[in-house]
Short mmCIF file of C-alpha atoms in Angstrom, two decimals:
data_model
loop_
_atom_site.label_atom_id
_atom_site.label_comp_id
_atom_site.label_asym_id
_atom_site.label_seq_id
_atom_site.Cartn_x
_atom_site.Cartn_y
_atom_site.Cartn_z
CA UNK B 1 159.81 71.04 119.24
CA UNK B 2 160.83 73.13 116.71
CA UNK B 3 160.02 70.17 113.95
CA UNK B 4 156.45 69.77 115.44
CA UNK B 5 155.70 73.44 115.16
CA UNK B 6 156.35 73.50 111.52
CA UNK B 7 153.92 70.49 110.80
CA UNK B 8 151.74 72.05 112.82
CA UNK B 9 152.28 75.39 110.64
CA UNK B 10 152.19 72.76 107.33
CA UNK B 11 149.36 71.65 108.64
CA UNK B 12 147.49 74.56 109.18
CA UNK B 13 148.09 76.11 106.20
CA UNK B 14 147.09 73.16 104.56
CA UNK B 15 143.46 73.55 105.88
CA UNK B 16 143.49 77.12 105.13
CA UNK B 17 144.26 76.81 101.44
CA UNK B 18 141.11 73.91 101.34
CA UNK B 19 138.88 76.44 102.82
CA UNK B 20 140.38 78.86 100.68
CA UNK B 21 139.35 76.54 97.53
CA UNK B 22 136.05 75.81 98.95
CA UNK B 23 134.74 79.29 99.45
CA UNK B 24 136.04 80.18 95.90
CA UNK B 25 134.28 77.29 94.51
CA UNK B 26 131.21 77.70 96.53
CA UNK B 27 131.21 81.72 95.23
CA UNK B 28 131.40 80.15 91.90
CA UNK B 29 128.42 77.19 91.99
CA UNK B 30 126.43 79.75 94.04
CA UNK B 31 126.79 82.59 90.85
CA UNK B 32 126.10 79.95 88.75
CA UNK B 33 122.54 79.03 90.63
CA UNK B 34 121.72 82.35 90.42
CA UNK B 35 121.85 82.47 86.83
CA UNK B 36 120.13 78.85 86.78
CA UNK B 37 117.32 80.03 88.76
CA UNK B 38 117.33 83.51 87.41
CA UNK B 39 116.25 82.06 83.86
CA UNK B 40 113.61 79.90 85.21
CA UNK B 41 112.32 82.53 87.30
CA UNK B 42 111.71 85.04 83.91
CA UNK B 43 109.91 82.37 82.22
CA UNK B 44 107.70 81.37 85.14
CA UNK B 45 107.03 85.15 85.77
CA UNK B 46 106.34 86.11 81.70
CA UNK B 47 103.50 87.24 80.83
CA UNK B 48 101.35 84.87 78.29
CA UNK B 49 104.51 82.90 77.92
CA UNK B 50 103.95 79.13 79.02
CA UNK B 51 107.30 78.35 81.25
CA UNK B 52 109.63 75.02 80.76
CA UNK B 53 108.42 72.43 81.64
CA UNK B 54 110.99 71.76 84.51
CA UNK B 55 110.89 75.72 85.53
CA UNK B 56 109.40 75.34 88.09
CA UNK B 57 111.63 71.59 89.47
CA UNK B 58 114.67 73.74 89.06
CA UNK B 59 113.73 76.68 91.18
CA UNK B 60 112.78 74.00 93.67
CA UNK B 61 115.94 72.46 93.27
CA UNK B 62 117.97 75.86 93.54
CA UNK B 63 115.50 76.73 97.10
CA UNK B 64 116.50 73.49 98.18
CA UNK B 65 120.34 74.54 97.48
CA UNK B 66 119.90 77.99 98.95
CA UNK B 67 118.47 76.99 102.24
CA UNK B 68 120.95 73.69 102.82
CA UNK B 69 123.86 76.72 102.11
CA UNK B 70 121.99 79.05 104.97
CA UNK B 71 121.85 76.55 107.48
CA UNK B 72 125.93 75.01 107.09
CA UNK B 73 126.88 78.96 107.17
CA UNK B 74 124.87 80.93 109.28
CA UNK B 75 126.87 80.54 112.52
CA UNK B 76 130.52 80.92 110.38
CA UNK B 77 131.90 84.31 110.32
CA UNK B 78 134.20 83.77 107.05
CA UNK B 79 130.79 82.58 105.14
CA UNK B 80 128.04 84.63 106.99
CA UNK B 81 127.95 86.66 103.79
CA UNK B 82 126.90 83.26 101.67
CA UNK B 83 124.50 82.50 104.40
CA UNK B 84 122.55 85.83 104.76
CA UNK B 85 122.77 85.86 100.65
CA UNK B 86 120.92 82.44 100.25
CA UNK B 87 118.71 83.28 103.04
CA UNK B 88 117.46 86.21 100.98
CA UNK B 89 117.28 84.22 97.54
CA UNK B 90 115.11 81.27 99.40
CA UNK B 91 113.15 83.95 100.46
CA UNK B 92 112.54 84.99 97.21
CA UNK B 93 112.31 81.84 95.47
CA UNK B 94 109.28 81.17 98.30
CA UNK B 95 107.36 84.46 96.87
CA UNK B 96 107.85 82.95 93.16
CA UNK B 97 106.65 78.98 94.24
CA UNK B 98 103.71 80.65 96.47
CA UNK B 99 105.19 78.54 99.50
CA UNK B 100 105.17 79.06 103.41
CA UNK B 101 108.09 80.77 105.26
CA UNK B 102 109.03 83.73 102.86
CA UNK B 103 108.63 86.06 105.69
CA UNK B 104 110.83 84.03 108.28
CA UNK B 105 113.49 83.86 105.22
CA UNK B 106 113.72 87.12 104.78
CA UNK B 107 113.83 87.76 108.32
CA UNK B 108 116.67 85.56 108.91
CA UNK B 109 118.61 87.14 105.50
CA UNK B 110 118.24 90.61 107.79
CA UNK B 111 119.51 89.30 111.19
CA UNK B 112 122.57 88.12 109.02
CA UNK B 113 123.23 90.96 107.46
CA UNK B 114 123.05 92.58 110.90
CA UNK B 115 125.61 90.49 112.30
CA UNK B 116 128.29 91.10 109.47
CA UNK B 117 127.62 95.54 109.59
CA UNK B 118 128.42 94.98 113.19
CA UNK B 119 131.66 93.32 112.11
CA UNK B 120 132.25 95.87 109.16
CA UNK B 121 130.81 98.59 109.86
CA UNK B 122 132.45 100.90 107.25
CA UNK B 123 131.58 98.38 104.67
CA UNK B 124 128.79 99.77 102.63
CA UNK B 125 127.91 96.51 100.82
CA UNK B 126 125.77 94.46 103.65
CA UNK B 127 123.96 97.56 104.60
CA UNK B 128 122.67 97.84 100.79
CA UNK B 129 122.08 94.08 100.62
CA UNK B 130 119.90 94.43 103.84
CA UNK B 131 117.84 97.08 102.17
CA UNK B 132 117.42 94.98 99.34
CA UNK B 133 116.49 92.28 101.39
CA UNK B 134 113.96 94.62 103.03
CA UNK B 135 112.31 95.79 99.57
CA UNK B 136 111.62 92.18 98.67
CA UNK B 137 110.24 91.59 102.28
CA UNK B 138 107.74 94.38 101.60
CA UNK B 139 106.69 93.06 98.41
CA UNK B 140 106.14 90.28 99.78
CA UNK B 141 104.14 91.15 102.48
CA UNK B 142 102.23 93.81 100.08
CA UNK B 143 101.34 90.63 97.94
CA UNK B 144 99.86 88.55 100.56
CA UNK B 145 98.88 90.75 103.28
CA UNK B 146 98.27 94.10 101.64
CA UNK B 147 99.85 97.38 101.53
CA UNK B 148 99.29 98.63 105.06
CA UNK B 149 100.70 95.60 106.42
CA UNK B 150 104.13 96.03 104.94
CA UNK B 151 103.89 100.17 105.57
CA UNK B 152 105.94 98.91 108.61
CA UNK B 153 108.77 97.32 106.62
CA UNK B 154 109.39 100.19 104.08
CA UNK B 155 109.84 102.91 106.72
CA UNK B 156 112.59 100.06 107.53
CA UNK B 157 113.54 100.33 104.00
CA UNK B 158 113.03 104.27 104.61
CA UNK B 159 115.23 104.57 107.37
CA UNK B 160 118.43 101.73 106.11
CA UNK B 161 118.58 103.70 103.23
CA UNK B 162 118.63 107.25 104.93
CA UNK B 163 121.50 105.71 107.59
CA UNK B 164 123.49 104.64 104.36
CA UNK B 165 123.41 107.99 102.62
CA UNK B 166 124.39 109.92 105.84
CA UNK B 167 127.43 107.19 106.54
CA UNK B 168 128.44 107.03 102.85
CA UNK B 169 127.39 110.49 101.29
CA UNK B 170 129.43 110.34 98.16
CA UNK B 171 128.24 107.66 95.99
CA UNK B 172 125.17 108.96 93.84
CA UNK B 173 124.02 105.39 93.31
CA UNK B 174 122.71 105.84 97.43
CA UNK B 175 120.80 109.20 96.86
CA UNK B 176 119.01 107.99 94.16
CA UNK B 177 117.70 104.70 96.15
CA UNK B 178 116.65 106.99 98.82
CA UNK B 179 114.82 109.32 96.79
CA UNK B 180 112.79 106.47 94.68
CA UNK B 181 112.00 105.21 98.47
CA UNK B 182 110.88 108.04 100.06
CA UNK B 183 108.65 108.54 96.91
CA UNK B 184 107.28 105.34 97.28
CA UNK B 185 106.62 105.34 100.92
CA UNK B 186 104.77 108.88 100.11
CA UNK B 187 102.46 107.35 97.63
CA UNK B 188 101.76 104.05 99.93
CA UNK B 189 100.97 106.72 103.38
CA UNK B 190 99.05 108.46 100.23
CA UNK B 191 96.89 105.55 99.01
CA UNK B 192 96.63 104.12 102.26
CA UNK B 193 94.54 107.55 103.08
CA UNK B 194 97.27 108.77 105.60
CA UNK B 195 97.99 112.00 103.82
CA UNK B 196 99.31 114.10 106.75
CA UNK B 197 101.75 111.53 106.85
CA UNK B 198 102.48 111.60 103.17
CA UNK B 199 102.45 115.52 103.33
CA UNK B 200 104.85 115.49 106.23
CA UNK B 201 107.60 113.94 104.13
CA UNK B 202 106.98 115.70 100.79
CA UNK B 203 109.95 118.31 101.38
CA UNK B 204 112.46 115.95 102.81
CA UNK B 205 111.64 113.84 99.23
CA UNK B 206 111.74 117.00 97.47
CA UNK B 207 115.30 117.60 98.90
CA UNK B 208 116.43 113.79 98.43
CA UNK B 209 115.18 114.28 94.80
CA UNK B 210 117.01 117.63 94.55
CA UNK B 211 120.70 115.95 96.27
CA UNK B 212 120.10 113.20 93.93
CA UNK B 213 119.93 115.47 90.59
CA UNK B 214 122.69 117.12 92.03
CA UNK B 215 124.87 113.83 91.45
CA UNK B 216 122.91 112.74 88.49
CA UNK B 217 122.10 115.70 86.59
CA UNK B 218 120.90 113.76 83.57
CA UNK B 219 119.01 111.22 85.46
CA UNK B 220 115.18 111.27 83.39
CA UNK B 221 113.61 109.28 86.00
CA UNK B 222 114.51 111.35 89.19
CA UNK B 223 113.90 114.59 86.90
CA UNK B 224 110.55 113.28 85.73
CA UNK B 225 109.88 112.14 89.82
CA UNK B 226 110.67 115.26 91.25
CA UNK B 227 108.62 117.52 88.39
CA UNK B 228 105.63 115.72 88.98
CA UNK B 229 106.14 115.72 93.34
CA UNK B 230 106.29 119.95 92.23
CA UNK B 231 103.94 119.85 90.49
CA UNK B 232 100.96 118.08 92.22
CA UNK B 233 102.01 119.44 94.92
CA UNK B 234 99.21 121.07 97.82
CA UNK B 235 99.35 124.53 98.24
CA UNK B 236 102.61 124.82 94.94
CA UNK B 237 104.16 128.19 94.76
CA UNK B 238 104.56 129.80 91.70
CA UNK B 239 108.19 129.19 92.27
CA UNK B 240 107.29 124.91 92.56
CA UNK B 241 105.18 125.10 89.49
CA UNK B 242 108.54 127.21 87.30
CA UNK B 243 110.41 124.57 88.52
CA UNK B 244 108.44 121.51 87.90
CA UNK B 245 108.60 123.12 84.28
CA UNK B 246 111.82 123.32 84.13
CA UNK B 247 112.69 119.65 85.37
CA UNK B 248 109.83 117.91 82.97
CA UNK B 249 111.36 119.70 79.69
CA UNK B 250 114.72 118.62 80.62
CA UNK B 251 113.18 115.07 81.39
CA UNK B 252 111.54 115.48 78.00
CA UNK B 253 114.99 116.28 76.57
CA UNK B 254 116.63 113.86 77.68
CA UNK B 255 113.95 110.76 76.64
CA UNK B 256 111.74 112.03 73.96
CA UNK B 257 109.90 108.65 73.63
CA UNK B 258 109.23 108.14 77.33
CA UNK B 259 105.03 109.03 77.58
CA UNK B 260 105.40 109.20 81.45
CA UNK B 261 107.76 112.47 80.69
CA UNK B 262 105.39 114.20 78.45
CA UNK B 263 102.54 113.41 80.67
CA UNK B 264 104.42 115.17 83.34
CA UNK B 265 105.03 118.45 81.50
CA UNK B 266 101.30 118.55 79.85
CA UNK B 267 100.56 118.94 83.84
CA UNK B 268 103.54 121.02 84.65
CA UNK B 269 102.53 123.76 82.25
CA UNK B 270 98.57 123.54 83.25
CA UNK B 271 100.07 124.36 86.82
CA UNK B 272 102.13 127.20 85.85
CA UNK B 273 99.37 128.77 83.82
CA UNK B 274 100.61 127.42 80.06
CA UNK B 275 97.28 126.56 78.73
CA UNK B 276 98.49 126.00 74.99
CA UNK B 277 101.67 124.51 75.90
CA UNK B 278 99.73 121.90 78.36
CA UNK B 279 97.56 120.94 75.18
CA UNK B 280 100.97 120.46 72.99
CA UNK B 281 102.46 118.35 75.17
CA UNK B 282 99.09 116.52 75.72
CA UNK B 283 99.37 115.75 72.30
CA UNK B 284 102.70 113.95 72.59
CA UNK B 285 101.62 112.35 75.47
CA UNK B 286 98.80 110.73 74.41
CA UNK B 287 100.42 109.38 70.71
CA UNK B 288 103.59 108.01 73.50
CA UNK B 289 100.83 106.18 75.75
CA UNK B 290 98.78 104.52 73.22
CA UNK B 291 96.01 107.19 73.06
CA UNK B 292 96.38 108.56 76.52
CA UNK B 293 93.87 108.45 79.77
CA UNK B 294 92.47 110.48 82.82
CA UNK B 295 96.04 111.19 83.47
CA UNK B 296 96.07 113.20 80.31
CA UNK B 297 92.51 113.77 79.64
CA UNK B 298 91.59 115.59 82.58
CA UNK B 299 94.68 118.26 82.60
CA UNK B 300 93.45 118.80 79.05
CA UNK B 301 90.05 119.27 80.02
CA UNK B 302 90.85 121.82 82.28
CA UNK B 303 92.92 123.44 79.77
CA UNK B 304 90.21 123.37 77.33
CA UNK B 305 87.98 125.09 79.29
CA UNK B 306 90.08 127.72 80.49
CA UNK B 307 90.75 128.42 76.47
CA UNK B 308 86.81 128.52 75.80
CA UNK B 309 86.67 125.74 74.56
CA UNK B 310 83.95 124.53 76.60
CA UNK B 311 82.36 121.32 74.81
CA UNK B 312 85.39 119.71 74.14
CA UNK B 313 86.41 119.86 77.87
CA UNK B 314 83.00 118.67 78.50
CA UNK B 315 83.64 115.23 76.41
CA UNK B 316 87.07 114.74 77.59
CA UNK B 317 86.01 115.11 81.49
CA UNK B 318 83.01 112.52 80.24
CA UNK B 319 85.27 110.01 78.77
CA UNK B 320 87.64 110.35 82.17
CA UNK B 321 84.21 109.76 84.17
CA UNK B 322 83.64 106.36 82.62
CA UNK B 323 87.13 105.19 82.83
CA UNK B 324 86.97 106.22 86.76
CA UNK B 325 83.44 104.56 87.29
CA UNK B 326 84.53 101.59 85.98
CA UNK B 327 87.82 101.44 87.66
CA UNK B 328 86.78 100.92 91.97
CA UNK B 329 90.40 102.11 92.90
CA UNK B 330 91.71 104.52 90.45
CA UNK B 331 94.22 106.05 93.36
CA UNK B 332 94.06 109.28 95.44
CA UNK B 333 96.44 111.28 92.91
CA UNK B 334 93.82 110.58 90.01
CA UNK B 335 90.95 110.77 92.63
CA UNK B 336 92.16 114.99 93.24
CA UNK B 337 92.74 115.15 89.93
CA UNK B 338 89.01 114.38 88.91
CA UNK B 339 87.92 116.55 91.72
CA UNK B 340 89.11 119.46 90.68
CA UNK B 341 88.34 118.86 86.80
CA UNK B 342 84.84 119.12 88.40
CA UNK B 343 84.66 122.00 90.15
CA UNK B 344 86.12 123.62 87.39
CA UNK B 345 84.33 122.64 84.63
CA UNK B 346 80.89 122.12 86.81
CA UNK B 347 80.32 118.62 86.10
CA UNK B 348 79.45 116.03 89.24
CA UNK B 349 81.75 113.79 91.04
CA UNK B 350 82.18 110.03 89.62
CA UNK B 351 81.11 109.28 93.45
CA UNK B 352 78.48 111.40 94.74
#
């Protein structure tokens, strides 16, 4: 008895060290395809750049890879994290090759994850890789069905991300996901002409922005966000406008090349009254983004007139005409923007 149990025991462990070496070796082929494919995908998706000629055979091949590895793991517990992984990356893969069933990929990548956070649910990891998986679903679905259509999914990107930073607080990494989210979601309710929706979340992404730069205090991109949220802002304080100051010089600061940044202040300091400082930063602006547009014109317009100078705010609300004529959907942030350059300055509407 005692002899059988120990080949048994051989035995076992015997199988356990093969499926030990299998699931290091399939971690290793399946980093390796990811490079593979990673490098044909950036040709394929370079702009004026002719891919390889067998770009687009190997993401094929790597699709074909990913979704034989889903369907051998799905159902095992010790490899549902492979399974839910290639799910997502044959998802992807079908958004690149323009083929059927990215949607029911991604899908599947989700119910995965799902499965594994109810088996660790202290584990961060699968909870970010399901929001991941979520962001790429509502490209996706943005790409081929428009943006309303995938609204739905990123208030499910919204709300995974929200649930991670209130289970995991700590990690700055998490705040600043949520933040850029809600940000995006507000712009998307925003374009999508839902703007009591978009206004209803503007202080809790004000606050996400402010938790984030509280854990990232040199972070140019949430500064940058966050100063131009203040700063456009319906109904801004004098307090939000200070602020939004305050946050774009720092943003400035900290990335004195970035055009975005010094767009941001030019408007910053129209908002808080800084006529001449507006036009300074204008300047920068405009020599950072390859001679500027609306986004710069029309702040500087405004500024121009309040400072008398009344024909050259005339010609630069002109010039930011034509560029919005010719342009059918130049946004709803641009679309206030010219709206209020012309009731100021007395000139019509692009639109009557």
């Amino acid at each position: 008895m005692a002899l059988g149990m120990a080949t048994l025991w051989r035995e076992r462990r015997r199988t356990d060290d093969a499926r030990r070496h299998e699931r290091e070796a399939l971690r290793f082929t399946f980093a390796i395809s990811d490079e593979v494919a990673g490098r044909a995908l950036a040709r394929i998706a370079a702009p004026g750049r002719p891919p390889a000629g067998d770009d687009e055979g190997l993401c094929r091949r790597a699709l074909g890879y990913y979704e034989g590895l889903a369907s051998r793991y799905r159902s095992d517990p010790e490899m549902i994290a492979i399974a839910a992984a290639a799910e997502h990356r044959a998802g992807f893969l079908r958004t690149i090759l323009r083929e059927p069933g990215a949607e029911a990929s991604y899908r599947r990548s989700v119910g995965l994850y799902d499965a594994i956070i109810a088996a660790r649910p202290d584990d961060p990891a699968p909870r970010v890789e399901r929001s991941v998986v979520l962001v790429d679903h509502a490209i996706h679905v943005r790409a081929t069905r428009g943006s309303p259509a995938a609204l739905p999914i990123d208030r499910e990107v919204l709300a995974a991300r929200q649930e991670i930073v209130e289970r995991f607080p700590e990690p700055a990494d998490y705040r600043i996901s949520l933040a850029l989210t809600l940000d995006e979601v507000v712009a998307l309710l925003d374009r999508a002409g839902r703007g009591a929706e978009a206004e209803a979340l503007r202080s809790r992404l004000e606050a996400a922005y402010e938790a984030a730069i509280a854990r990232s205090p040199n972070h140019t991109r949430l500064l940058n966000n966050l100063a131009w949220a203040l700063a456009r802002r319906p109904g801004r304080s004098s307090r939000d406008s200070a602020r939004a100051v305050t946050l774009a010089e720092r943003a400035v600061a900290l990335g004195p090349t970035a055009g975005a940044a010094w767009n941001t202040l030019d408007v910053a300091r129209y908002r808080a009254g800084d006529w001449a400082g507006a036009l300074k930063a204008l300047d920068e602006s405009c020599r950072r983004r390859g001679g500027g547009d609306p986004f710069d014109r029309l702040p500087a317009a405004m500024a121009r007139w309040r400072l008398g100078d009344r024909a050259t705010a005339r010609a630069l609300f002109d010039r930011s005409r034509a560029w919005i004529d010719s342009h059918p959907d130049p946004g709803p942030d641009l679309a206030r923007s010219f709206a209020e350059a012309a009731r100021r300055i007395g000139r019509r509407s692009a639109r009557p």
